[in-house]
Coordinates of C-alpha atoms and ligand atoms in Angstrom, one line a residue:
Chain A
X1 CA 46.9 20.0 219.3
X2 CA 47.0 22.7 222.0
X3 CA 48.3 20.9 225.7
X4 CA 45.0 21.1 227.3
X5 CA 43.3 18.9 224.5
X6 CA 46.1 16.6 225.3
X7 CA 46.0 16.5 228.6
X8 CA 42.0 15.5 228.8
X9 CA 43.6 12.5 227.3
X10 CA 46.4 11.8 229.8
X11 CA 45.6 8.9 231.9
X12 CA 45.5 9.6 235.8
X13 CA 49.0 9.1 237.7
X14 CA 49.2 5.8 240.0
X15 CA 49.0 7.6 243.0
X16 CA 45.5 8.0 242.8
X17 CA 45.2 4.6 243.5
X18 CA 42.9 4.0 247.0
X19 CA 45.5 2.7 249.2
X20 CA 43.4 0.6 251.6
X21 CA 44.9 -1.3 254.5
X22 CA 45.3 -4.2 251.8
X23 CA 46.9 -2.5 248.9
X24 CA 50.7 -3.6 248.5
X25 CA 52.8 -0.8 249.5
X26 CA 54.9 0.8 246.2
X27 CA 58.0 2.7 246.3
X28 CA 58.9 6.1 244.1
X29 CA 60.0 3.9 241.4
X30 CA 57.5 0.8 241.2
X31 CA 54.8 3.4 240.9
X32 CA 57.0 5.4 238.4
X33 CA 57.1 1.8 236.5
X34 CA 53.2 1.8 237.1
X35 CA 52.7 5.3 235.5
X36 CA 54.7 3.9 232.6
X37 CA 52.7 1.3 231.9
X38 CA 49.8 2.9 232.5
X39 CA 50.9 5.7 229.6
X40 CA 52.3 2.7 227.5
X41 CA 48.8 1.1 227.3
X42 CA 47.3 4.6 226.4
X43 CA 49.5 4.7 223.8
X44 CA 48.8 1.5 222.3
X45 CA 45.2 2.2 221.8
X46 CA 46.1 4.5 219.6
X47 CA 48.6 2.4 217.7
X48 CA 45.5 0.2 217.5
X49 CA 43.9 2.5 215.7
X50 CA 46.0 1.8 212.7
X51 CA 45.1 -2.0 212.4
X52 CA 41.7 -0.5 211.1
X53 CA 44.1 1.0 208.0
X54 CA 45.8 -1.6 207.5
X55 CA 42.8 -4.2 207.6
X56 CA 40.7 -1.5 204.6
X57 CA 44.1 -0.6 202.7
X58 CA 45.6 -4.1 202.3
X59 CA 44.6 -7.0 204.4
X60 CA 40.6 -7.0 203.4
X61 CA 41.5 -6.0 199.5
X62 CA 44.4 -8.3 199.8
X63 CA 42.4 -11.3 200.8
X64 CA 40.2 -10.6 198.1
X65 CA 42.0 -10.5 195.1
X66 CA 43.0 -13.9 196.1
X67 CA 39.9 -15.3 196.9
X68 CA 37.5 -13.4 194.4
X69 CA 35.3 -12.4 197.9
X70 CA 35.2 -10.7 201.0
X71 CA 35.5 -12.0 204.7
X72 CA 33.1 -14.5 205.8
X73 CA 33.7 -14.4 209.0
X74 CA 35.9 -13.2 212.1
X75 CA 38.3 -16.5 211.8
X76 CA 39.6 -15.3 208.4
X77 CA 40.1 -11.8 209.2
X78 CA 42.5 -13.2 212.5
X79 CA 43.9 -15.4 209.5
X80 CA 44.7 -13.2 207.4
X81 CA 45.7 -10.6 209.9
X82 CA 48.5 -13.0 210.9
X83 CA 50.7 -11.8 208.0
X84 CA 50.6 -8.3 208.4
X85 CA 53.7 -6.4 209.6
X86 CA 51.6 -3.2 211.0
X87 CA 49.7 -6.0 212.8
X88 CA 52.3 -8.2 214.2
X89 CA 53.7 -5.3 215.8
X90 CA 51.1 -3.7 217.6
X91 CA 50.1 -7.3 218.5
X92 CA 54.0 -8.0 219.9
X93 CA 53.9 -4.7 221.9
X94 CA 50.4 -5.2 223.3
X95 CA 51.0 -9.0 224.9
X96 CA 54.4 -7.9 225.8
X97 CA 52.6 -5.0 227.5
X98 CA 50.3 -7.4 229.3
X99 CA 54.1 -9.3 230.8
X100 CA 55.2 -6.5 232.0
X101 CA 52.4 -5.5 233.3
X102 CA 52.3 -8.2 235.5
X103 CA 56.4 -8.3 236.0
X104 CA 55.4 -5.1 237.9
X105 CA 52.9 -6.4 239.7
X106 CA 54.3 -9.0 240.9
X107 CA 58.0 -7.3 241.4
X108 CA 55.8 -5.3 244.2
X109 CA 53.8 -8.0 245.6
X110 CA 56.6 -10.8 245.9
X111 CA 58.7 -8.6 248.0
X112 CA 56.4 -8.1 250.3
X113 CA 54.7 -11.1 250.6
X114 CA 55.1 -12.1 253.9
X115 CA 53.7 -8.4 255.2
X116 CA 50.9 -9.1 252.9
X117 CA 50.3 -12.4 254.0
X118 CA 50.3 -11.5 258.0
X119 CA 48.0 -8.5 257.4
X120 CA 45.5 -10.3 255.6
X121 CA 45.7 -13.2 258.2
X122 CA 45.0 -10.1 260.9
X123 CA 41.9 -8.8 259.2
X124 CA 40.9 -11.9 258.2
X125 CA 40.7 -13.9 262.0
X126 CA 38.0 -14.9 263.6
X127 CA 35.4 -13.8 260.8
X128 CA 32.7 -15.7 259.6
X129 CA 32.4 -14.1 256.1
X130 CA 35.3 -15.8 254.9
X131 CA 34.6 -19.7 254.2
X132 CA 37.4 -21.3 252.8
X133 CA 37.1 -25.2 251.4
X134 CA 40.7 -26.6 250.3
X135 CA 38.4 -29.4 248.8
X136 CA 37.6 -27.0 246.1
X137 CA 40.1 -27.0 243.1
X138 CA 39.8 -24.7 240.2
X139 CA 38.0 -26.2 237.4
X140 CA 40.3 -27.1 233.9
X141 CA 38.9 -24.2 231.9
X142 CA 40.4 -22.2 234.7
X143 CA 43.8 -23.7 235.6
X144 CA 44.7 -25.0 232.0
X145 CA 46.0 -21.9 230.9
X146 CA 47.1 -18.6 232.6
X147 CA 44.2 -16.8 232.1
X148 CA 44.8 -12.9 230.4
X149 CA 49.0 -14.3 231.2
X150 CA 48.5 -13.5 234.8
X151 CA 51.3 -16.0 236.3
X152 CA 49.4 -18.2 238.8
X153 CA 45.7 -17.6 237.2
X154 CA 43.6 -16.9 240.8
X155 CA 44.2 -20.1 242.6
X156 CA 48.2 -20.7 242.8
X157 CA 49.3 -20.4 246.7
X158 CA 53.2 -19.9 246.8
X159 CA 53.3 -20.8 250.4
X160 CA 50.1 -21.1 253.5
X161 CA 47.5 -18.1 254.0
X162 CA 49.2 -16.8 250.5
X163 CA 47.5 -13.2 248.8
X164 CA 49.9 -12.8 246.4
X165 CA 47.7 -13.5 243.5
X166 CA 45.0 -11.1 244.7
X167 CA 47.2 -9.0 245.3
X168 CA 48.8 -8.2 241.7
X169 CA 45.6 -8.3 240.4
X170 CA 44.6 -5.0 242.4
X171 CA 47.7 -3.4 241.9
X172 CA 47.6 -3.5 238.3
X173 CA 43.5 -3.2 237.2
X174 CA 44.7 1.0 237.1
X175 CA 47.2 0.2 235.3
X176 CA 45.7 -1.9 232.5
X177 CA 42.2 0.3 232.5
X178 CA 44.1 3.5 232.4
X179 CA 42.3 4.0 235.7
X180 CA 39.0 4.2 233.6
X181 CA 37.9 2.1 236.3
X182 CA 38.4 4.4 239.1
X183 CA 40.6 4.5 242.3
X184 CA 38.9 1.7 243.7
X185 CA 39.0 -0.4 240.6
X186 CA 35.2 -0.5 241.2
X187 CA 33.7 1.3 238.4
X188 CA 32.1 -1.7 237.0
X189 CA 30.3 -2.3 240.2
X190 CA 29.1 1.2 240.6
X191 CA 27.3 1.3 237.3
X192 CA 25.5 -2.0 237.8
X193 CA 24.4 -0.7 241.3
X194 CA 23.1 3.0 240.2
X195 CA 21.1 1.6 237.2
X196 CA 19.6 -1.0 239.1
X197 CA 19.1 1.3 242.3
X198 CA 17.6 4.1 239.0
X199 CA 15.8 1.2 237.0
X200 CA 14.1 -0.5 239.4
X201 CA 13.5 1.6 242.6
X202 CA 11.0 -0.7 243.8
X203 CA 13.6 -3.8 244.0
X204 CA 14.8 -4.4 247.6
X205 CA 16.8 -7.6 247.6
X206 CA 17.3 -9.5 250.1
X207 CA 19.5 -12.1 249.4
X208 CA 22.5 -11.6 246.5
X209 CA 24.6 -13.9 245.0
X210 CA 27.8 -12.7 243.4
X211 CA 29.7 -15.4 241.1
X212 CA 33.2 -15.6 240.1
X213 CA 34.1 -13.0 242.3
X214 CA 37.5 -12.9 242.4
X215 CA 38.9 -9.7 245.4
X216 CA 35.1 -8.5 245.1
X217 CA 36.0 -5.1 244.0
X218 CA 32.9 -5.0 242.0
X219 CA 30.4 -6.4 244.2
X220 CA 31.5 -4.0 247.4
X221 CA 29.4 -1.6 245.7
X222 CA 26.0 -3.3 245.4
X223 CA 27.1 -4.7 248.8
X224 CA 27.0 -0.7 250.3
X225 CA 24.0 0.0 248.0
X226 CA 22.4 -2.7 249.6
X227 CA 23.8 -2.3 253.5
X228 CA 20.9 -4.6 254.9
X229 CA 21.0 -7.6 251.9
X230 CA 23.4 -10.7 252.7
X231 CA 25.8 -11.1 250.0
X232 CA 27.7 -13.7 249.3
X233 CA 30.3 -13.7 247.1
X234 CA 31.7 -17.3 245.5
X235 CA 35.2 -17.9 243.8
X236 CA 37.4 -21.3 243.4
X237 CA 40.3 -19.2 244.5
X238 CA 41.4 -19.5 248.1
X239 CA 44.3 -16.0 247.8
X240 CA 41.9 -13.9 246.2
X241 CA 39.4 -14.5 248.5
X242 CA 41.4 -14.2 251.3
X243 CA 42.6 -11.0 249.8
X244 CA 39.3 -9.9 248.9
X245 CA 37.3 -10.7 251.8
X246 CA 40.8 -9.1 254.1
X247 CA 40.4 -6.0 251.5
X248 CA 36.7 -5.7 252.6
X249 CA 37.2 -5.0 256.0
X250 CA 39.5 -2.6 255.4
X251 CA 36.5 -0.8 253.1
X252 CA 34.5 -1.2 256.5
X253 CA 32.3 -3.5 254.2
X254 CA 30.6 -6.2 256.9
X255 CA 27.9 -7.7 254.8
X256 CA 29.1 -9.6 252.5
X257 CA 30.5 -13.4 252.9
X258 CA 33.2 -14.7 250.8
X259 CA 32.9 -18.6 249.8
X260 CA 35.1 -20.6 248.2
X261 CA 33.2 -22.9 245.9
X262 CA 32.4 -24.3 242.4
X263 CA 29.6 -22.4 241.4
X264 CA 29.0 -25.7 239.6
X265 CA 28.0 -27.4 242.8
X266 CA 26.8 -24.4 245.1
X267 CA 24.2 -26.2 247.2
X268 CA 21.7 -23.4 247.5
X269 CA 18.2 -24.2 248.5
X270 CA 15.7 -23.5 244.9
X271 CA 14.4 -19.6 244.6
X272 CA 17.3 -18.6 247.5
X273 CA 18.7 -15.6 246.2
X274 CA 17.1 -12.3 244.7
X275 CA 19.5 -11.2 242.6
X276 CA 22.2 -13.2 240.9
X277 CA 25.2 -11.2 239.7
X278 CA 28.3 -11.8 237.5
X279 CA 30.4 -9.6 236.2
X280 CA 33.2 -10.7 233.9
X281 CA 32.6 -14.1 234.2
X282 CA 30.7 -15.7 231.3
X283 CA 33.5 -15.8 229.6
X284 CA 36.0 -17.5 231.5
X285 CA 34.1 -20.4 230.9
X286 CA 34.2 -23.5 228.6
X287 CA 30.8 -24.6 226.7
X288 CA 30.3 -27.4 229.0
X289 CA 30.1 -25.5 232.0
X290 CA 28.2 -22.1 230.9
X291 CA 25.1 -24.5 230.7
X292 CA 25.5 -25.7 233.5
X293 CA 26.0 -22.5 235.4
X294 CA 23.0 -20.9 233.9
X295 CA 20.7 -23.5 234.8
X296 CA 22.3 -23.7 238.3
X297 CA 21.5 -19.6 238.6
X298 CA 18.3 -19.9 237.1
X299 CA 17.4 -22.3 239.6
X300 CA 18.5 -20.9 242.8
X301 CA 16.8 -17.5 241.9
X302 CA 13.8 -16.4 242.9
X303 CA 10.3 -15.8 240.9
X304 CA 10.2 -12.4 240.6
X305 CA 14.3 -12.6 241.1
X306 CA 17.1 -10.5 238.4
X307 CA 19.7 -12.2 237.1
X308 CA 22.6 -9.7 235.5
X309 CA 25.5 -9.8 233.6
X310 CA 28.4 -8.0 233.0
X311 CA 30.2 -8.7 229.8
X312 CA 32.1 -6.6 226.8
X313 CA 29.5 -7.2 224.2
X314 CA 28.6 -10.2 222.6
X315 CA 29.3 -10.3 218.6
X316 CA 26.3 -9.3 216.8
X317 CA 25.7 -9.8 212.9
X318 CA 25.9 -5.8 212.6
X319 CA 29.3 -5.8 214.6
X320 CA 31.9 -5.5 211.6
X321 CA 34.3 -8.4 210.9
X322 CA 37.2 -6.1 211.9
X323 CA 36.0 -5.5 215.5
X324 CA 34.7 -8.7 215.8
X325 CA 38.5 -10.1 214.8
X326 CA 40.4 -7.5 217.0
X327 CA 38.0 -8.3 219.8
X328 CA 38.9 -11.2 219.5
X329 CA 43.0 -11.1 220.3
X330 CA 42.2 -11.1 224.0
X331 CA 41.1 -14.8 223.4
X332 CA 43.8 -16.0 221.0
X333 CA 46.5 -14.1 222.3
X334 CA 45.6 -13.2 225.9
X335 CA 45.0 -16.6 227.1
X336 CA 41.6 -16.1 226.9
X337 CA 40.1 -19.3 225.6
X338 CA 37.0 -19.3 225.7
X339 CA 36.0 -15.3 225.2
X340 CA 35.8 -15.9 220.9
X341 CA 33.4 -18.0 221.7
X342 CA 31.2 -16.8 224.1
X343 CA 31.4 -13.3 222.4
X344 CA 30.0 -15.5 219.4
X345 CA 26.6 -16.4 221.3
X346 CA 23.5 -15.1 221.7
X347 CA 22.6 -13.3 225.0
X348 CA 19.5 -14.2 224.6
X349 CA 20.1 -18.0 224.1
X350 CA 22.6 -17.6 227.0
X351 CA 19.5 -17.0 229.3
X352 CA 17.6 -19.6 227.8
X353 CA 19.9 -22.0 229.0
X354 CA 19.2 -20.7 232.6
X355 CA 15.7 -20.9 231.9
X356 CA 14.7 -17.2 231.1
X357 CA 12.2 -16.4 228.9
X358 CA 13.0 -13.9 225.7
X359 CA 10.0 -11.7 226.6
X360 CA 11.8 -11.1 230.1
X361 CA 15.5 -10.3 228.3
X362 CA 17.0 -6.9 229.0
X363 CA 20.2 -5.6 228.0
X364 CA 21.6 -1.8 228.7
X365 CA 24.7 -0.6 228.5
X366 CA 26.6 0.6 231.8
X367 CA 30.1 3.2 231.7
X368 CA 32.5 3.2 235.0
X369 CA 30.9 5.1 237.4
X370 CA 33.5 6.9 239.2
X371 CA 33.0 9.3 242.4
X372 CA 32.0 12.4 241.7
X373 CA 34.9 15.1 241.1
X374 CA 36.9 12.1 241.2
X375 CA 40.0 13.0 239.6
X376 CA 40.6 9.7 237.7
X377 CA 38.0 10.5 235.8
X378 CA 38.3 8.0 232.9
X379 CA 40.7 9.4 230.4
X380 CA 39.2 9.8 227.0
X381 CA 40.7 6.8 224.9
X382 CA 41.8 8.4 221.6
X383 CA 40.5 5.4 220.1
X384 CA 38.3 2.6 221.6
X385 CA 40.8 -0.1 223.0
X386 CA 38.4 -3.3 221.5
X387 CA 37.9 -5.7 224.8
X388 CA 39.2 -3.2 227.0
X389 CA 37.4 0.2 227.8
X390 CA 35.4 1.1 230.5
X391 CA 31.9 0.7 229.1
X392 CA 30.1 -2.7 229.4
X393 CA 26.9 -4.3 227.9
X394 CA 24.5 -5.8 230.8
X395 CA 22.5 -8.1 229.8
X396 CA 19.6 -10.4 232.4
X397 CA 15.8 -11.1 233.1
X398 CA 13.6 -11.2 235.7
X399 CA 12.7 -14.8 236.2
X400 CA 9.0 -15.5 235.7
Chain B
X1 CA 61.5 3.1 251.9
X2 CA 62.4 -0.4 253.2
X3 CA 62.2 -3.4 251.6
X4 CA 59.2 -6.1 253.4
X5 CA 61.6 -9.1 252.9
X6 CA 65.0 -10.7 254.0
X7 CA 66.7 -13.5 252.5
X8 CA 65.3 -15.7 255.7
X9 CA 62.0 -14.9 255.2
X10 CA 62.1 -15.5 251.3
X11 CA 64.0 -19.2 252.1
X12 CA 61.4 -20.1 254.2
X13 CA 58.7 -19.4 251.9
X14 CA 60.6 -20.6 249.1
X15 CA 59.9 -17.3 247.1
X16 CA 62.7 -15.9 245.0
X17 CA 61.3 -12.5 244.3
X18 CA 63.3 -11.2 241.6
X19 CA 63.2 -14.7 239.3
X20 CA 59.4 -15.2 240.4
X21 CA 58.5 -11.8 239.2
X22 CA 58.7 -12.5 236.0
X23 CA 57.5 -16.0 235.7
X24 CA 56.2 -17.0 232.5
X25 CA 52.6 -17.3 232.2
X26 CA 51.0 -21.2 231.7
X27 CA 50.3 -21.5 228.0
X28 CA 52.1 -21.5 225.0
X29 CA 53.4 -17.9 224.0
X30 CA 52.3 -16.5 220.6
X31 CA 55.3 -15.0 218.8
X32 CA 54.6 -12.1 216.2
X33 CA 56.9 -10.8 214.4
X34 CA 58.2 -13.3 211.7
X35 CA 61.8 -13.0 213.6
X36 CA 61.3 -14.0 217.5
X37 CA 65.0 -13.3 218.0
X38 CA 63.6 -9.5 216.9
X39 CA 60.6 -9.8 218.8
X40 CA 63.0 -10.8 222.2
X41 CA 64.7 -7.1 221.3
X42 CA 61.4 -5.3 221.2
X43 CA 60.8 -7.0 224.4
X44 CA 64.1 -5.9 226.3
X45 CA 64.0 -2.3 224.5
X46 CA 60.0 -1.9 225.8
X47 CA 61.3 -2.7 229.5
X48 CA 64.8 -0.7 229.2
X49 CA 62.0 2.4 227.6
X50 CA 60.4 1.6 231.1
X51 CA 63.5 2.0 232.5
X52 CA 64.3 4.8 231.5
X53 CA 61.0 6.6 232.0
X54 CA 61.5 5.4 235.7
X55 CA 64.4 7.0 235.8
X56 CA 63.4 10.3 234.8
X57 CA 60.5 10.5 236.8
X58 CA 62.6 10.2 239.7
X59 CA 65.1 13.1 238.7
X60 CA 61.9 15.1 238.1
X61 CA 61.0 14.0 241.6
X62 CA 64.2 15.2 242.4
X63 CA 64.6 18.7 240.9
X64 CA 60.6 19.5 242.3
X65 CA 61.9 18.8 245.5
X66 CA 65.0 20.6 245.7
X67 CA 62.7 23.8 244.3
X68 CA 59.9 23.7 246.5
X69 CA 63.3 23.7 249.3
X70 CA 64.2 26.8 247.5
X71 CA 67.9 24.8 246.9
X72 CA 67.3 25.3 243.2
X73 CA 64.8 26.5 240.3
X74 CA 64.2 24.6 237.2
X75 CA 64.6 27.4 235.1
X76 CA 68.2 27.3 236.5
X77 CA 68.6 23.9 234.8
X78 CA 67.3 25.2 231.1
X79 CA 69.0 28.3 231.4
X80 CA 72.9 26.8 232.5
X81 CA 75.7 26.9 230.2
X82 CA 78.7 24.8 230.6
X83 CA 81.7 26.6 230.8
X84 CA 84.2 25.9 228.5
X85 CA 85.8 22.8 230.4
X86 CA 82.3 21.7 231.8
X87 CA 81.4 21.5 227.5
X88 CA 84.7 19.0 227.2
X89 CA 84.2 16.5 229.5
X90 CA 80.5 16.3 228.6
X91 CA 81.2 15.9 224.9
X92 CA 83.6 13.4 226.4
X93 CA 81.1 11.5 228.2
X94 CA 78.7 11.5 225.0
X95 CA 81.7 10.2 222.8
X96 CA 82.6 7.4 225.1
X97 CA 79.1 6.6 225.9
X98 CA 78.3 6.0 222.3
X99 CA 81.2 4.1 221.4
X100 CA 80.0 1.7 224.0
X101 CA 76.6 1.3 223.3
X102 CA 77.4 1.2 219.3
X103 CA 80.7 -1.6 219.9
X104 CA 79.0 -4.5 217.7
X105 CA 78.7 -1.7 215.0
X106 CA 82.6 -1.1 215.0
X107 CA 83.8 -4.2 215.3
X108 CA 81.5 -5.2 212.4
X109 CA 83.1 -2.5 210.2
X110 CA 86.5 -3.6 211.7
X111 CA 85.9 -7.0 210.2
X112 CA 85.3 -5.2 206.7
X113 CA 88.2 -3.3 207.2
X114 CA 91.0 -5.4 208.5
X115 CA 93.1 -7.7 206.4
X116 CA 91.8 -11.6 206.0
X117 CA 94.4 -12.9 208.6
X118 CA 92.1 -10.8 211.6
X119 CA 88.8 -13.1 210.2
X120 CA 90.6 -16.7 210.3
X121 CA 87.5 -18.3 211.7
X122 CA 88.5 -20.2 215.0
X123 CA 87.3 -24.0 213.7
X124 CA 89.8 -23.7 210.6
X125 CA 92.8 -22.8 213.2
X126 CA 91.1 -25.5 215.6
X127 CA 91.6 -28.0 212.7
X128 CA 94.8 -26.7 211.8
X129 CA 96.1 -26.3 215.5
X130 CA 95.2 -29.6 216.4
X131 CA 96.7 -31.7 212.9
X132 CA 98.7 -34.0 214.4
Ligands
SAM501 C1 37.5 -12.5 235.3 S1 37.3 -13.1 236.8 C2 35.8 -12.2 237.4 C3 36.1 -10.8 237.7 C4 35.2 -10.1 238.7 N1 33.9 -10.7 238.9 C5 35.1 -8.6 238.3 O1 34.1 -8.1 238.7 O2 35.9 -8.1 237.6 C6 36.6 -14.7 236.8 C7 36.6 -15.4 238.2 O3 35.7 -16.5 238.1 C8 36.3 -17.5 238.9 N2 35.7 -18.8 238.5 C9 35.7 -19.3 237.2 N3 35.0 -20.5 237.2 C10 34.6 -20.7 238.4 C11 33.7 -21.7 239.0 N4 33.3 -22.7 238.3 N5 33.4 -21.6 240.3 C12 33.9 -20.5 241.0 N6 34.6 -19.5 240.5 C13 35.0 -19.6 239.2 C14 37.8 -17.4 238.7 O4 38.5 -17.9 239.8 C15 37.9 -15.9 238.6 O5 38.3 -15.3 239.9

């Protein structure tokens, strides 16, 4: 390979990071640490690529010599996978990736908590678009483990006003995207707001709901797409709305109000909002509470309203067990519980649950929209990174 | 570039930074590798690989900077040739370095090596030490 053809695959450096009046300060080093990792988890999608060898040369003919047939499903293929060295040690590297990862992260952000802290508490005073509720605690499904191993999940508060959580999970979105998500980490956002802003010209919504919000980096966007809608953005967690809601200020962002609720018990009047958004959310759920979610969306939107969602894509009979199993290490080894599982369901009976009809269904497919020229431009992944590159499915309905 | 904290500040917020940064997410950790003991030395040689990668890119920094100041060229770097003594003491350094870093592999040939009475294991002279 010549260097050029390399370098269109060399993820961007860290210092193209937007550094806004939030973002935890880094010195030479933490960001050379953050360029490593960064490089690290390019390299490791193309170590990745080998498990697809390893799964045709031995693991799939391995499994069926002793069991006179193939794979039945996803569960056997993690099964069998278990006991295979090439496996085992792309699977070691990539959750000890995910630690140091956050090490890093939380190196930076720990040092300077108290800064943090203060300037978030600045930005934050006196403004009504922040509604904190200590009443609310996280639900189970989202404090029983530390969801993808980030220490403190997105509600733990080390000490009053505390951003620390929020704020390792901004500094380290580059990192684990290979900046395929842009500078402002909001690539996901953009997308959804171009295609709907390109599908459906007509739609001015008035009235959006954003759910499981986390620091809002993804809903800024349809927030400034949208400059004269009222958004309001819900999480459980108290830091990363803090930071989120502190980190929207400093984007010059005004219309958008960050709750803290369970969007289990959001008491929304019936048909208040026109468009209901989540975006990673789904599945972060357990079974219990998806249903009762979707019926809780489907009832405070609209007629005539859009729900959308922003997932990786769901497991479809024509997805091959391979993908479907290495899809699925996020879940079993990421502390992902419930994402096997939701993967495993039907979008369509996803929106049923909410009351949407199949005839209304729609599903597209959305890639990070970054700024144009931008130079993080989303490296090229050698080879896709299963659960992690920068392309997502949407999938929604209008409500009839 | 100062560091945001002091050792007041941390107390009173009960935050250790160092200790906390690498707190152990909630969950039970999956091991890999049939050997954790090996998969704990992955672990340590991935971060010291980080390490070391750091490292670099601040010499890199380093040597961009002192060119742009016209203090030094890279091509200065590639093209330099120790002089006789400079060649010595590097080899030196490479020599000592390696017999430090490789000690456990030494001493383990030592053990072949050496007559029995340098392996008496210490719970047979315990035993034999303490007969009364
Ligand atoms: C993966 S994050 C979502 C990421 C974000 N929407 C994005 O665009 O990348 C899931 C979020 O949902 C929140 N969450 C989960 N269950 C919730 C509930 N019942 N009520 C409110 N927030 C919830 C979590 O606190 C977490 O911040």
């Amino acid at each position: 390979m010549k260097d050029s053809d390399y370098s269109a695959q060399l993820p961007p450096t860290y210092d193209k990071v937007h550094r806004h009046e939030m973002f935890p300060e880094t010195t030479h080093d933490e960001t050379a640490r953050f360029n490593f990792i960064t490089n690290l988890n390019q390299h490791l999608s193309t170590v990745s690529a080998g498990n697809r060898l390893a799964y045709e040369k031995r693991v799939r003919p391995d499994f069926q010599k002793e069991n006179g047939r193939d794979f039945n499903n996803r569960h056997e293929v993690n099964q069998a996978f278990k006991s295979d060295p090439y496996w085992q040690t792309w699977s070691a590297l990539r959750r000890n990736t995910m630690e140091m990862r956050h090490q890093a992260g939380r190196s930076v952000v720990l040092r300077q908590i108290n800064t943090l802290n203060k300037k978030a508490e600045q930005l934050n005073a006196g403004k009504s678009t922040l509604q904190l509720n200590p009443e609310i605690k996280s639900p189970r499904y989202a404090s029983a483990v530390d969801i993808h191993c980030q220490p403190g999940g997105y509600h733990t508060e080390i000490c009053e006003g505390d951003v620390s959580v929020g704020a390792n999970y901004d500094s380290g979105i580059f990192v684990t995207t290979t900046g395929g998500v842009g500078p402002m980490i909001d690539g996901g956002g953009r997308a959804v707001a171009k295609a709907v802003q390109d599908k459906f010209p007509d739609f001015k919504p008035k009235r959006i709901l954003d759910v499981g919000c986390t620091i809002g980096h993804n809903v800024l966007p349809i927030a400034q797409a949208y400059p004269d809608a009222e958004v309001i953005a819900v999480d459980a967690g108290a830091p990363v709305l803090r930071y989120g809601h502190a980190r929207a200020q400093s984007f010059g962002v005004n219309n958008v109000t960050f709750l803290q609720a369970d969007v289990e018990n959001l008491d929304y009047e019936d048909g208040y909002f026109d468009w209901i958004q989540t975006t990673m959310f789904l599945h972060e759920l357990s079974s219990k509470s998806i249903r009762h979610i979707m019926s809780e969306l489907g009832r405070m939107l609209k007629p005539g309203g859009l729900l959308l969602q922003v997932e990786q894509p769901q497991y479809t009979p024509d997805m091959d067990l391979f993908e479907q199993a290495i899809r699925d290490w996020d879940c079993l080894y990421n502390n992902e519980p419930f994402w096997s599982k939701m993967h495993g369901m039907d979008a369509k009976k996803i929106m049923r649950m909410g009351g949407f009809k199949n005839e209304n269904y729609m599903e597209f497919k959305a890639a990070a929209e970054t700024i144009d020229g931008d130079v993080t431009k989303p490296a090229k992944a050698v080879s896709e990174d299963h659960g992690r590159e920068a392309l997502w499915t949407v999938f929604g309905a209008w409500k009839s | 570039m100062d560091r945001i904290w002091s050792v007041e500040i941390m107390k009173k917020l009960n935050v250790d930074y160092i200790a906390d940064a690498g707190k152990k997410a909630k969950g039970k950790r999956p091991w890999f590798l049939d050997n954790p003991e090996v998969e704990k030395v992955l672990s340590i040689t991935m971060a010291v690989a980080g390490e070391l990668a750091v490292a670099r890119e601040r010499l890199d920094t380093l040597e961009r900077i002192l060119e742009s100041k016209g203090i030094m060229s890279r091509n200065e770097i590639e093209s330099f040739l120790p002089s006789e003594q400079d060649a010595q003491e590097r080899q030196l350094w490479h020599a000592e370095y390696l017999a430090r870093i490789m000690r456990i592999i030494q001493q383990d040939r030592e053990s072949l090596e050496t007559a029995p009475d340098m392996n008496e294991a210490v719970e047979d002279l315990a035993k034999e030490f303490t007969k009364e």
